[in-house]
XYZ file of C-alpha atoms in Angstrom:
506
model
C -4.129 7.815 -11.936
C -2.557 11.564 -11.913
C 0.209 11.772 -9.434
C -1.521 14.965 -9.007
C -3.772 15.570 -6.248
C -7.357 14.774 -7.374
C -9.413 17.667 -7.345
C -13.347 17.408 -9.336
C -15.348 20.481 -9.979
C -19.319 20.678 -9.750
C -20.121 24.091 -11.815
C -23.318 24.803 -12.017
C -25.455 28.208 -13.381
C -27.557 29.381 -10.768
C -30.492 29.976 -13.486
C -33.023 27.095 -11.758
C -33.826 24.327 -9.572
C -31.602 21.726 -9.659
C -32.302 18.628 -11.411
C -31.704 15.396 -10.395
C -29.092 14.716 -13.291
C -27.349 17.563 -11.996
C -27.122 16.193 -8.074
C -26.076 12.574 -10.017
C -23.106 14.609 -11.731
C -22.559 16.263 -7.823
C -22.450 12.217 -6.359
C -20.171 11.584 -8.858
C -17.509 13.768 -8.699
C -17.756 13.767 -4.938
C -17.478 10.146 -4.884
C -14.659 10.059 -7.134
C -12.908 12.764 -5.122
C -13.067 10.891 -2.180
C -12.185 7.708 -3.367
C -9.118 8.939 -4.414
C -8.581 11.317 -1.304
C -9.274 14.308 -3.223
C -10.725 17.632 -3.200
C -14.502 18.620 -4.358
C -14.857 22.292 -5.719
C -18.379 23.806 -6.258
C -17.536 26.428 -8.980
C -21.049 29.175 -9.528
C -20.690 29.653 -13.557
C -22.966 32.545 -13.201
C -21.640 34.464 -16.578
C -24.857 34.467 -17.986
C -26.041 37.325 -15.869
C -29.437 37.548 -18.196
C -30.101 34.275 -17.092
C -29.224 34.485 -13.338
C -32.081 33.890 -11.224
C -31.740 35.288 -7.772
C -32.224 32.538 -4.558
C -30.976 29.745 -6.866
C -27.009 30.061 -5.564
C -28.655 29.263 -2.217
C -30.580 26.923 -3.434
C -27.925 24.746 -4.835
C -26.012 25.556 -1.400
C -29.025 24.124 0.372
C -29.493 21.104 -1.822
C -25.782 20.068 -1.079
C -26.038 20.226 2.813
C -29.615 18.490 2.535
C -27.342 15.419 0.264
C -24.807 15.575 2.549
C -22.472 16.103 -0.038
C -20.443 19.237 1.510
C -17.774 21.092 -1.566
C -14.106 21.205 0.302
C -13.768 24.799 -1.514
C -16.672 26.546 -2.427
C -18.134 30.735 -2.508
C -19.281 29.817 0.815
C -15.997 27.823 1.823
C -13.963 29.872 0.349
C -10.333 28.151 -0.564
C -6.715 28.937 -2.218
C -8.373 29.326 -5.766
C -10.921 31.941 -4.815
C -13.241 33.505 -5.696
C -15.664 30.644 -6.686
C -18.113 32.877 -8.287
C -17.428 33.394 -12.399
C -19.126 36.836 -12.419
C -16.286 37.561 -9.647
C -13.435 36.019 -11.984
C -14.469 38.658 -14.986
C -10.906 40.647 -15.488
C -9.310 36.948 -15.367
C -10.325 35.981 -18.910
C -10.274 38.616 -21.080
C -6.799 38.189 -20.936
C -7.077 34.710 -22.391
C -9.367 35.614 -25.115
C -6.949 38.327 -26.293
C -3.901 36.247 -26.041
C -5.690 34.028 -28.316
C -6.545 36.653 -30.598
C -3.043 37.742 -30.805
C -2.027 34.242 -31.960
C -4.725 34.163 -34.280
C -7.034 31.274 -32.792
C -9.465 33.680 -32.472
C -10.912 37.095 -33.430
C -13.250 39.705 -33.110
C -16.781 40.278 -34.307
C -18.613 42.955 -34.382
C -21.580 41.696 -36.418
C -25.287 42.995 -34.895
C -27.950 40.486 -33.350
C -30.210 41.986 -35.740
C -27.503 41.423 -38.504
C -26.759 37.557 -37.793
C -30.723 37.149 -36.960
C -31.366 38.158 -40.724
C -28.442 35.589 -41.614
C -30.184 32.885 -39.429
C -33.454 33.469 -41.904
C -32.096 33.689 -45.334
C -29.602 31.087 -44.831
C -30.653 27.302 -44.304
C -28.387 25.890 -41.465
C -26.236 28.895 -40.930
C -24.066 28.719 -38.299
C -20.888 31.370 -38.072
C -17.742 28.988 -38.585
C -15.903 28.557 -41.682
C -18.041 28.609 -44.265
C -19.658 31.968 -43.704
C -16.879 33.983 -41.503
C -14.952 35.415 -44.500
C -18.653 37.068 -45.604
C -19.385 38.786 -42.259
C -18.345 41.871 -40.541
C -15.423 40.387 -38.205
C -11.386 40.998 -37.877
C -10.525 38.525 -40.767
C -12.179 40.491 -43.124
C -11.616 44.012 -42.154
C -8.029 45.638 -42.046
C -6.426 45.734 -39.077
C -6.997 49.818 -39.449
C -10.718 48.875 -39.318
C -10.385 47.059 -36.534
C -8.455 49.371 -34.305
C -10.523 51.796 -35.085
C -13.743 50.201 -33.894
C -12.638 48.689 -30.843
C -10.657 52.458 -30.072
C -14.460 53.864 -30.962
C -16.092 51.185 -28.002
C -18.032 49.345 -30.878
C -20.065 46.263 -29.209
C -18.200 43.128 -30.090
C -17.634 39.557 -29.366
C -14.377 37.271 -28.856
C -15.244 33.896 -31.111
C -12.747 30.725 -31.565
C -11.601 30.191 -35.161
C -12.010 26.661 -35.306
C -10.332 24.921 -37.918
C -12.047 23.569 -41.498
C -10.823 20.135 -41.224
C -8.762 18.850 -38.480
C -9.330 15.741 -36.174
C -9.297 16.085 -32.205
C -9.808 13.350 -29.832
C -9.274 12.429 -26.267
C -9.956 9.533 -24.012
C -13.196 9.630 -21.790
C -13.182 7.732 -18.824
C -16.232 5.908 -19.589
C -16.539 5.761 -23.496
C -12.941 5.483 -24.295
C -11.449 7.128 -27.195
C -13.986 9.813 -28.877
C -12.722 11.941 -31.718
C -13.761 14.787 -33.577
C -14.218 16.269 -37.178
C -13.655 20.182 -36.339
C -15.324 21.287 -39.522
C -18.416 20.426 -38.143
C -17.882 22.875 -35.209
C -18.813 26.257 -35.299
C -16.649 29.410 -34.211
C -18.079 30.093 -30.885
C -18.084 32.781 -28.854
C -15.604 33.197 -26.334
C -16.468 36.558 -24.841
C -19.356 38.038 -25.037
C -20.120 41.841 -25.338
C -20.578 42.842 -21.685
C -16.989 41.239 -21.182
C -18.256 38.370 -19.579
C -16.764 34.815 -20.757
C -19.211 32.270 -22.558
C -19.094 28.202 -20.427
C -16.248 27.438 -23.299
C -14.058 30.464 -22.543
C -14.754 29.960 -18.579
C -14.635 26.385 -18.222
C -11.010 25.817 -19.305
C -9.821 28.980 -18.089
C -10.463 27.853 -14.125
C -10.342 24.246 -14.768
C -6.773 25.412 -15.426
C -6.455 27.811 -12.484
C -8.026 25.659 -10.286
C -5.904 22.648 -10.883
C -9.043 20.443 -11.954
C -7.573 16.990 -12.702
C -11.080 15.526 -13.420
C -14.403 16.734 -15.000
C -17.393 15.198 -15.059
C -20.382 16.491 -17.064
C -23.531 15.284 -19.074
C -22.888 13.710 -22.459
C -25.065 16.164 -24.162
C -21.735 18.510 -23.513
C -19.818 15.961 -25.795
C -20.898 18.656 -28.902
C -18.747 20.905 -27.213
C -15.413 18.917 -26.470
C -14.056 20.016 -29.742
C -14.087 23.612 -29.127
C -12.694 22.768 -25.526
C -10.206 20.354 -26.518
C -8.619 23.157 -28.957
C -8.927 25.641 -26.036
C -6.703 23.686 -23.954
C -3.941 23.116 -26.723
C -4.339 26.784 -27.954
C -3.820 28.106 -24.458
C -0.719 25.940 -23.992
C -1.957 23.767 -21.307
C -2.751 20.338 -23.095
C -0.701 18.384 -20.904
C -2.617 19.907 -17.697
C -6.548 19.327 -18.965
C -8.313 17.018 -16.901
C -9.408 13.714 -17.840
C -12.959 14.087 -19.222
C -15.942 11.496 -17.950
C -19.290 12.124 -20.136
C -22.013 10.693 -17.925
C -25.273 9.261 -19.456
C -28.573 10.771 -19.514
C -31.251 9.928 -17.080
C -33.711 9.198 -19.355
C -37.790 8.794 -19.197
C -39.557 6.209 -17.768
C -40.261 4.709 -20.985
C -36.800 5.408 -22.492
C -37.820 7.495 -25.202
C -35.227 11.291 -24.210
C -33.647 13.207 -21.026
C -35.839 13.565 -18.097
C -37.374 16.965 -18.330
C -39.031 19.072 -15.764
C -42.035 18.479 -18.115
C -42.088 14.471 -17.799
C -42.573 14.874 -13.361
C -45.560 17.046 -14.272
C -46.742 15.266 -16.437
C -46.148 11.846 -14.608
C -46.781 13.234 -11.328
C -43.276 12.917 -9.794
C -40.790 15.127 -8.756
C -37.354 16.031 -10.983
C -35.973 18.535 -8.517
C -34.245 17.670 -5.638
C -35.836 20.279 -3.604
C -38.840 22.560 -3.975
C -38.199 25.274 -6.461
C -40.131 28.224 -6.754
C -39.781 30.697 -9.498
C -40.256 34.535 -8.709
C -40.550 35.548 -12.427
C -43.125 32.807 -13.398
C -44.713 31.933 -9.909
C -44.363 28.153 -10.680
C -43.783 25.966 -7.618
C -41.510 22.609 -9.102
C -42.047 19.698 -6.506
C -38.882 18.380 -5.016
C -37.575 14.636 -3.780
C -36.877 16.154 0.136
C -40.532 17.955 0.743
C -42.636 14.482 -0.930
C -41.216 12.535 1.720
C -37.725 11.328 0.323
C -34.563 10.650 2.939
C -31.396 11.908 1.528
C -30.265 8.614 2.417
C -32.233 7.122 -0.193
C -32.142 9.741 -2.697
C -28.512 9.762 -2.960
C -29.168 6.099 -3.370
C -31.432 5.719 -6.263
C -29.244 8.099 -8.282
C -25.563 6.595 -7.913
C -27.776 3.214 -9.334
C -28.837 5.401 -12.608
C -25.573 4.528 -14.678
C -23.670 2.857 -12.255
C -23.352 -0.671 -10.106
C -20.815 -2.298 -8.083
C -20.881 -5.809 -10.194
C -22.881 -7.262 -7.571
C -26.402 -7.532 -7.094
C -26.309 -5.015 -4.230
C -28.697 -2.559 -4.684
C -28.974 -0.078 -0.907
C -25.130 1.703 -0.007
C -24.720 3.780 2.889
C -22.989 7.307 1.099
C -19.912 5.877 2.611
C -20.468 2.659 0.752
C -20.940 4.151 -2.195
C -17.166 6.000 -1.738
C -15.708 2.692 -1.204
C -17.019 0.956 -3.606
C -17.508 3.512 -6.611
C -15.502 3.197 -9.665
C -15.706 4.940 -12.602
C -15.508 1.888 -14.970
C -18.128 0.257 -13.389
C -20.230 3.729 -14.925
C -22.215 2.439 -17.701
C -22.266 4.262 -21.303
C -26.154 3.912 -21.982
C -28.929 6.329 -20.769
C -30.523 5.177 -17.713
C -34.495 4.825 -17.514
C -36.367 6.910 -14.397
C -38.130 4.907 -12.381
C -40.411 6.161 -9.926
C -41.872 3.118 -8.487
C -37.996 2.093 -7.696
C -37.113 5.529 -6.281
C -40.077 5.080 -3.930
C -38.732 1.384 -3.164
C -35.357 2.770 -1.976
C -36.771 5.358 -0.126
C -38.821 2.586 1.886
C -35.843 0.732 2.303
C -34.181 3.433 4.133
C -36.869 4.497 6.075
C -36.723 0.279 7.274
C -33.073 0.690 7.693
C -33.153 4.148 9.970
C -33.205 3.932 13.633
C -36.270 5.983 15.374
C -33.861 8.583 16.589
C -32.355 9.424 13.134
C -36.103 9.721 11.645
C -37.955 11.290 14.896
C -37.317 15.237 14.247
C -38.937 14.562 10.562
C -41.803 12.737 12.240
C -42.531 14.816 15.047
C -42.709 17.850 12.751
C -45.116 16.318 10.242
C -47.227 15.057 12.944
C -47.336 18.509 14.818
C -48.161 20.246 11.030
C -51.334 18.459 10.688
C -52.210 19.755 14.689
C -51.041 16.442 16.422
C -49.381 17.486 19.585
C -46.378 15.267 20.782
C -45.403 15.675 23.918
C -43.772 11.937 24.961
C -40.699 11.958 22.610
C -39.820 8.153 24.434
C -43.137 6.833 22.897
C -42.745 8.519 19.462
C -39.820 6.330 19.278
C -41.316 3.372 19.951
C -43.838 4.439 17.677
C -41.741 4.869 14.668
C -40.177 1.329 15.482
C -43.111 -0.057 15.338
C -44.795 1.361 12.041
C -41.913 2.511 10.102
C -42.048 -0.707 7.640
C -45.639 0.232 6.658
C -44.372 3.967 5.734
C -42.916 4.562 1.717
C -42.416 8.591 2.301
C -41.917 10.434 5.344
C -45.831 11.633 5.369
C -46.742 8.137 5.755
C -45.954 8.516 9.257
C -48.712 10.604 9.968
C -51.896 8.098 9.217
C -49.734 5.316 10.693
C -48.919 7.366 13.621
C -50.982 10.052 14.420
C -53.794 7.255 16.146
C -50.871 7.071 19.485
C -51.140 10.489 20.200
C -55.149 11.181 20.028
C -58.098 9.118 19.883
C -59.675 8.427 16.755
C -61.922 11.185 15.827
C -64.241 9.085 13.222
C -64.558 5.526 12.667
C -64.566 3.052 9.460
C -68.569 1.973 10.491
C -68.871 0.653 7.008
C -66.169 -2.149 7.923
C -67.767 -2.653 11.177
C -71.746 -2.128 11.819
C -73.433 -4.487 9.105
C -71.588 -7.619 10.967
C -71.948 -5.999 14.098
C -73.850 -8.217 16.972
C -75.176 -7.626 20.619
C -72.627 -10.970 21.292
C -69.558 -8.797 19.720
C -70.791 -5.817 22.183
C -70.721 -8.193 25.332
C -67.542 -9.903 24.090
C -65.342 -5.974 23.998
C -67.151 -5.382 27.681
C -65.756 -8.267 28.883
C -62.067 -8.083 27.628
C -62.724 -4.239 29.104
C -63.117 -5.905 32.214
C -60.252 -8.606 31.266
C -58.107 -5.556 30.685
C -58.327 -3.511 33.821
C -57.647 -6.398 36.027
C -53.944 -7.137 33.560
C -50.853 -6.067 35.545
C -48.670 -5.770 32.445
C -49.926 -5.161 28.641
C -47.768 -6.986 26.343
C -48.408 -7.920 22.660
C -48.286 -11.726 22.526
C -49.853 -12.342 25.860
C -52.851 -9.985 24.935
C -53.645 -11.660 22.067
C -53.345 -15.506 23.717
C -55.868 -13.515 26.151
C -58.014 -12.205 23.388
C -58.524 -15.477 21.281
C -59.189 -17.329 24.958
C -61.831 -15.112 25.556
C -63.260 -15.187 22.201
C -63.297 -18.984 22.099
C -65.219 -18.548 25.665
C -67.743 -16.672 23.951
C -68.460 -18.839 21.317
C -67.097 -16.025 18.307
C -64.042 -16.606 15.720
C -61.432 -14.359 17.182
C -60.738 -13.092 13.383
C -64.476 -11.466 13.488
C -63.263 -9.582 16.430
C -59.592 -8.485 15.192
C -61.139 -5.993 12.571
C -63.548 -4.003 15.361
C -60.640 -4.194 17.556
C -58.248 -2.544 14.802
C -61.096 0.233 14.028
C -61.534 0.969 17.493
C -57.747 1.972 18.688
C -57.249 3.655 15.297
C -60.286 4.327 13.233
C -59.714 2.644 10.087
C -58.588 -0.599 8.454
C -54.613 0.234 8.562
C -51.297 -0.028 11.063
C -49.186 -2.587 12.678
C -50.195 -5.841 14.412
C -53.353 -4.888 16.844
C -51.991 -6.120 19.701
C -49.112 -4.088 19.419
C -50.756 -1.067 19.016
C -52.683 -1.813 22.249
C -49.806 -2.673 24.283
C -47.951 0.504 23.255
C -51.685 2.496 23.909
C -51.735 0.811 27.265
C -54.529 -0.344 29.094
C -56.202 2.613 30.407
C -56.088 4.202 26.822
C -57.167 0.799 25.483
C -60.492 0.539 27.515
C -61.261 4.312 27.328
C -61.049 3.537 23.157
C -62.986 0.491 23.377
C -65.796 1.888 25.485
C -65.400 4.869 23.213
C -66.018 2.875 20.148
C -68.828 0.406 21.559
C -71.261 3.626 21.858
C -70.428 4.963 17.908
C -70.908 0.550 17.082
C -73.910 0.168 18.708
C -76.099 2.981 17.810
């Protein structure tokens, strides 16, 4: 480990919603940081200002808070290494891309879209690198005259890397060990674009530099790009300060076949996002893990156990868990299938785990969205006690729950009437009258009392159990009857019963 402070960036493009690969490489970095006592930077690499989609920097912002996963420096934080924002950073790296220039890593281009789009046509594979650069309208094959002349006259250019033909670069990644490169197979990227604004390659070293970033993590479909990076870093004279590097693997889909897209939850019929994303310019709505029903709890979770494990055969981790226990070589190399099914599992698991007070603002505001009105926050805590290990998603609570706070509006007949009998009708009038003359409803004493008075009657007390379910809450679901009815209490209890006998009986 650095004897430097650690300090992890997350640095994403505010273009979208964000993906749940993307809050992984977030719970990464922040556990890592905080393993170590370090810092976690949120970095907006909003360069791409084409792309730039307004409401998704607050988006991300939102996402964080909802994850719990709070940046130590961030545009909204601020911090010593301010501004946060690329797009805010722009007079910081032309500087860079000239120096390079000047040293002759680099160099300018003034070649047209339309002029490299007719290139891209006639020429099979072409990419602008080495085997085409000394053919096309740049500074290595105009005289420096030329050259002085067009950048004096404001011609449109770019800033591109001139990566080497054949040269071998190679670092050590913290989870796949020593990786190297062939640079020939690179192509000269662009550095700075037209409008002055730094590409990801330019931008990314530049303030992983500034910033003091002593580890990056990113998705392994950025290991293309390590070459170009890696060269950066030694061009720029800061090789012995570049962070060590940690290529995550993909979250793939559920049958193991590519990445996760946003395409696969549509087309599966689960969500990819971690929140609801709308899109202004298309007017697509992109379901998210928080508004189906998902804790954060549990969300956080499933993803830490998409690439990574503890060696044991522990499966649920509090977030603070997780910091204590995360290490990066327990992060696997291999792409990690999507389950859905499992996602749902953990989020069950922490529903079971939560106590009623940490899920009862949730709760009471699904319940009062579909018009149930709770106004006894004591019993909606004994409610969700009593039901919460029947509930998957947060919804869930409102068919298991809503039955406490009004009376059943419509009843499962079908379950009830064909078996229905004038004896069944006497037996409810009687435990009516049983009921009334109880001091104190409690669970296992009502239903000793029940099957007594069944047996009295001369009917199987499971015949009745089923009417009596349908009657408190209208259909064939919920905890054990008896506590439902104790909860209910008496009064409640007979005025559903006497309620239901008139809907049984006609």
């Amino acid at each position: 480990m650095s004897a430097k402070k650690v300090r992890v960036r997350f640095a994403p493009s505010p273009t979208g919603g964000l993906h749940l690969g993307g809050v992984r490489t977030v719970l990464f970095n922040y556990l890592f940081a905080k393993k170590h006592g370090g810092d976690f930077v949120l970095r907006i690499e909003d360069t791409d200002q084409s792309r730039y989609v307004p409401g998704a920097e607050d988006y991300i912002m939102e996402c964080l808070n909802w994850c719990g996963l709070i940046p130590d420096e961030s545009p909204v934080a601020g911090g010593h290494y301010a501004p946060y924002r690329q797009s805010e950073r722009k007079v910081i790296y032309r500087e860079y891309a000239e120096r390079l220039v000047m040293q002759g890593h680099a160099y300018y281009a003034f070649d047209t879209p339309e002029e490299l789009d007719r290139n891209r046509k006639e020429i099979p594979n072409f990419q602008y690198g080495h085997a085409y650069r000394d053919t096309l309208r740049n500074s290595l094959t105009l005289s420096q005259t030329q050259v002085d002349q067009l950048l004096k006259d404001g011609e449109p250019h770019v800033i591109r890397i001139k990566m080497p033909e054949e040269e071998t670069v190679y670092f050590d990644d913290m989870i796949r060990g020593h990786v190297s490169f062939n640079t020939g197979e690179s192509d000269d990227k662009v550095l700075l674009k037209a409008d002055g604004m730094p590409t990801y390659h330019l931008a990314v070293v530049v303030d992983d530099y500034l910033m003091d970033i002593t580890h990056a993590f990113r998705g392994e479909e950025w290991l293309p790009s390590a070459p170009v990076h890696l060269l950066l870093w030694e061009y720029l004279g800061w090789k012995d300060a570049m962070p060590q590097w940690a290529h995550l693997p993909l979250i793939l889909k559920p049958d193991g076949h590519g990445k996760l897209s946003k395409r696969d939850g549509a087309r599966l019929g689960f969500p990819v996002y971690a929140m609801n994303w709308f899109d202004e310019k298309t007017g697509e709505m992109t379901p998210g893990f928080r508004e189906l029903g998902f804790l954060p709890e549990a969300f956080l979770n499933l993803l830490v156990m998409l690439g990574w494990n503890d060696g044991s055969n522990d499966e649920i981790f509090s977030l603070d868990e997780m910091v204590q226990k995360f290490s990066i070589d327990r992060v696997n190399k291999g792409g990690a299938k999507f389950d859905f099914e499992k996602a749902k599992w953990f989020n069950s698991e922490w529903i079971k785990r939560s106590e009623a007070g940490r899920l009862k603002s949730e709760v009471k505001k699904i319940l009062e969205e579909k018009g149930v009105v709770v106004t006894d926050d004591a019993l909606l805590l004994k409610v969700i006690d009593l039901v919460k290990e029947r509930c998957t998603l947060l919804p869930d609570f409102y068919q298991q729950s809503a039955y406490f706070f009004e009376q059943p509006k419509e009843y499962d007949l079908a379950a009830v009437k064909p078996k229905w009998t004038d004896a069944k009708t006497t037996f409810f009038e009687g435990f009516m009258t049983m009921l009334g003359n109880t001091e104190r409803l409690a669970g296992e004493e009502l239903e000793q009392s029940f099957k007594a008075l069944a047996e009295e009657h001369g009917i199987k007390a499971g015949e009745l159990m089923l009417p009596f379910r349908i009657m408190l809450v209208g259909g064939k679901f919920g905890p054990h009857v008896f506590d439902i009815a104790a909860l209910l209490g008496k009064q409640e209890t007979i005025a559903r019963i006497e309620k239901a006998l008139a809907a049984f009986s006609n």
